[in-house]
């Protein structure tokens, strides 16, 4: 797993499809679903940690995009 798409594909293996409408919300929901799969003991710990790191990185990227947009809008 290296990308957000890879995490989405992993979640689909468990029957979880996420599309809320805003990318940052999708990432947050995927993180919650991933936590639930981990608590149920269905995912390998290494895969869980890699997926969480990917989601954290993608979430931060989206936060930075929103901050940049707010700065541009305020000018």
PDB file of C-alpha atoms in Angstrom:
ATOM      1  CA  UNK A   1       0.000   0.000   0.000  1.00  0.00           C
ATOM      2  CA  UNK A   2       1.315   3.361  -1.033  1.00  0.00           C
ATOM      3  CA  UNK A   3      -1.616   5.572  -1.983  1.00  0.00           C
ATOM      4  CA  UNK A   4      -5.074   6.560  -0.834  1.00  0.00           C
ATOM      5  CA  UNK A   5      -6.436   4.492  -3.706  1.00  0.00           C
ATOM      6  CA  UNK A   6      -4.670   1.428  -2.258  1.00  0.00           C
ATOM      7  CA  UNK A   7      -6.370   2.037   1.098  1.00  0.00           C
ATOM      8  CA  UNK A   8      -9.733   2.367  -0.655  1.00  0.00           C
ATOM      9  CA  UNK A   9      -9.130  -0.943  -2.419  1.00  0.00           C
ATOM     10  CA  UNK A  10      -8.241  -2.614   0.888  1.00  0.00           C
ATOM     11  CA  UNK A  11     -11.459  -1.333   2.491  1.00  0.00           C
ATOM     12  CA  UNK A  12     -13.471  -2.597  -0.483  1.00  0.00           C
ATOM     13  CA  UNK A  13     -12.224  -6.111   0.305  1.00  0.00           C
ATOM     14  CA  UNK A  14     -14.223  -5.786   3.531  1.00  0.00           C
ATOM     15  CA  UNK A  15     -17.287  -4.446   1.710  1.00  0.00           C
ATOM     16  CA  UNK A  16     -16.666  -0.841   2.738  1.00  0.00           C
ATOM     17  CA  UNK A  17     -17.199   1.811   0.069  1.00  0.00           C
ATOM     18  CA  UNK A  18     -16.663   5.407   1.118  1.00  0.00           C
ATOM     19  CA  UNK A  19     -17.828   8.437  -0.828  1.00  0.00           C
ATOM     20  CA  UNK A  20     -19.166  11.273   1.296  1.00  0.00           C
ATOM     21  CA  UNK A  21     -18.541  14.013  -1.225  1.00  0.00           C
ATOM     22  CA  UNK A  22     -15.593  15.928   0.150  1.00  0.00           C
ATOM     23  CA  UNK A  23     -12.175  14.282   0.005  1.00  0.00           C
ATOM     24  CA  UNK A  24     -11.167  15.184   3.557  1.00  0.00           C
ATOM     25  CA  UNK A  25     -14.415  13.721   4.904  1.00  0.00           C
ATOM     26  CA  UNK A  26     -13.830  10.541   2.908  1.00  0.00           C
ATOM     27  CA  UNK A  27     -10.371  10.241   4.454  1.00  0.00           C
ATOM     28  CA  UNK A  28     -11.758  10.724   7.975  1.00  0.00           C
ATOM     29  CA  UNK A  29     -14.464   8.105   7.427  1.00  0.00           C
ATOM     30  CA  UNK A  30     -11.934   5.668   5.976  1.00  0.00           C
ATOM     31  CA  UNK A  31      -9.805   6.111   9.108  1.00  0.00           C
ATOM     32  CA  UNK A  32     -12.797   5.308  11.322  1.00  0.00           C
ATOM     33  CA  UNK A  33     -13.687   2.241   9.279  1.00  0.00           C
ATOM     34  CA  UNK A  34     -10.081   1.094   9.346  1.00  0.00           C
ATOM     35  CA  UNK A  35     -10.075   1.416  13.153  1.00  0.00           C
ATOM     36  CA  UNK A  36     -13.220  -0.732  13.314  1.00  0.00           C
ATOM     37  CA  UNK A  37     -11.668  -3.417  11.119  1.00  0.00           C
ATOM     38  CA  UNK A  38      -8.582  -3.390  13.328  1.00  0.00           C
ATOM     39  CA  UNK A  39     -10.615  -3.658  16.534  1.00  0.00           C
ATOM     40  CA  UNK A  40     -12.414  -6.658  15.043  1.00  0.00           C
ATOM     41  CA  UNK A  41      -9.032  -8.276  14.409  1.00  0.00           C
ATOM     42  CA  UNK A  42      -9.629  -8.603  10.673  1.00  0.00           C
ATOM     43  CA  UNK A  43      -6.551  -6.776   9.375  1.00  0.00           C
ATOM     44  CA  UNK A  44      -2.858  -7.469   9.774  1.00  0.00           C
ATOM     45  CA  UNK A  45      -1.271  -4.987  12.201  1.00  0.00           C
ATOM     46  CA  UNK A  46       1.418  -3.955   9.701  1.00  0.00           C
ATOM     47  CA  UNK A  47      -1.187  -3.247   6.996  1.00  0.00           C
ATOM     48  CA  UNK A  48      -3.265  -1.307   9.503  1.00  0.00           C
ATOM     49  CA  UNK A  49      -0.349   0.923  10.477  1.00  0.00           C
ATOM     50  CA  UNK A  50       0.667   1.571   6.861  1.00  0.00           C
ATOM     51  CA  UNK A  51      -2.922   2.457   5.936  1.00  0.00           C
ATOM     52  CA  UNK A  52      -3.210   4.808   8.933  1.00  0.00           C
ATOM     53  CA  UNK A  53       0.000   6.586   7.923  1.00  0.00           C
ATOM     54  CA  UNK A  54      -1.267   7.001   4.362  1.00  0.00           C
ATOM     55  CA  UNK A  55      -4.563   8.404   5.613  1.00  0.00           C
ATOM     56  CA  UNK A  56      -2.782  10.771   8.001  1.00  0.00           C
ATOM     57  CA  UNK A  57      -0.562  12.057   5.173  1.00  0.00           C
ATOM     58  CA  UNK A  58      -3.497  12.546   2.807  1.00  0.00           C
ATOM     59  CA  UNK A  59      -5.513  14.287   5.530  1.00  0.00           C
ATOM     60  CA  UNK A  60      -2.661  16.720   6.145  1.00  0.00           C
ATOM     61  CA  UNK A  61      -2.390  17.437   2.415  1.00  0.00           C
ATOM     62  CA  UNK A  62      -6.103  18.280   2.300  1.00  0.00           C
ATOM     63  CA  UNK A  63      -5.773  20.526   5.368  1.00  0.00           C
ATOM     64  CA  UNK A  64      -2.951  22.437   3.696  1.00  0.00           C
ATOM     65  CA  UNK A  65      -5.006  22.846   0.523  1.00  0.00           C
ATOM     66  CA  UNK A  66      -7.892  24.271   2.548  1.00  0.00           C
ATOM     67  CA  UNK A  67      -5.556  26.673   4.368  1.00  0.00           C
ATOM     68  CA  UNK A  68      -4.124  27.890   1.050  1.00  0.00           C
ATOM     69  CA  UNK A  69      -7.617  28.374  -0.335  1.00  0.00           C
ATOM     70  CA  UNK A  70      -8.654  30.424   2.708  1.00  0.00           C
ATOM     71  CA  UNK A  71      -5.565  32.620   2.349  1.00  0.00           C
ATOM     72  CA  UNK A  72      -6.313  33.245  -1.323  1.00  0.00           C
ATOM     73  CA  UNK A  73      -9.981  33.994  -0.582  1.00  0.00           C
ATOM     74  CA  UNK A  74      -9.109  36.521   2.118  1.00  0.00           C
ATOM     75  CA  UNK A  75      -6.918  38.581  -0.223  1.00  0.00           C
TER      76      UNK A  75
END
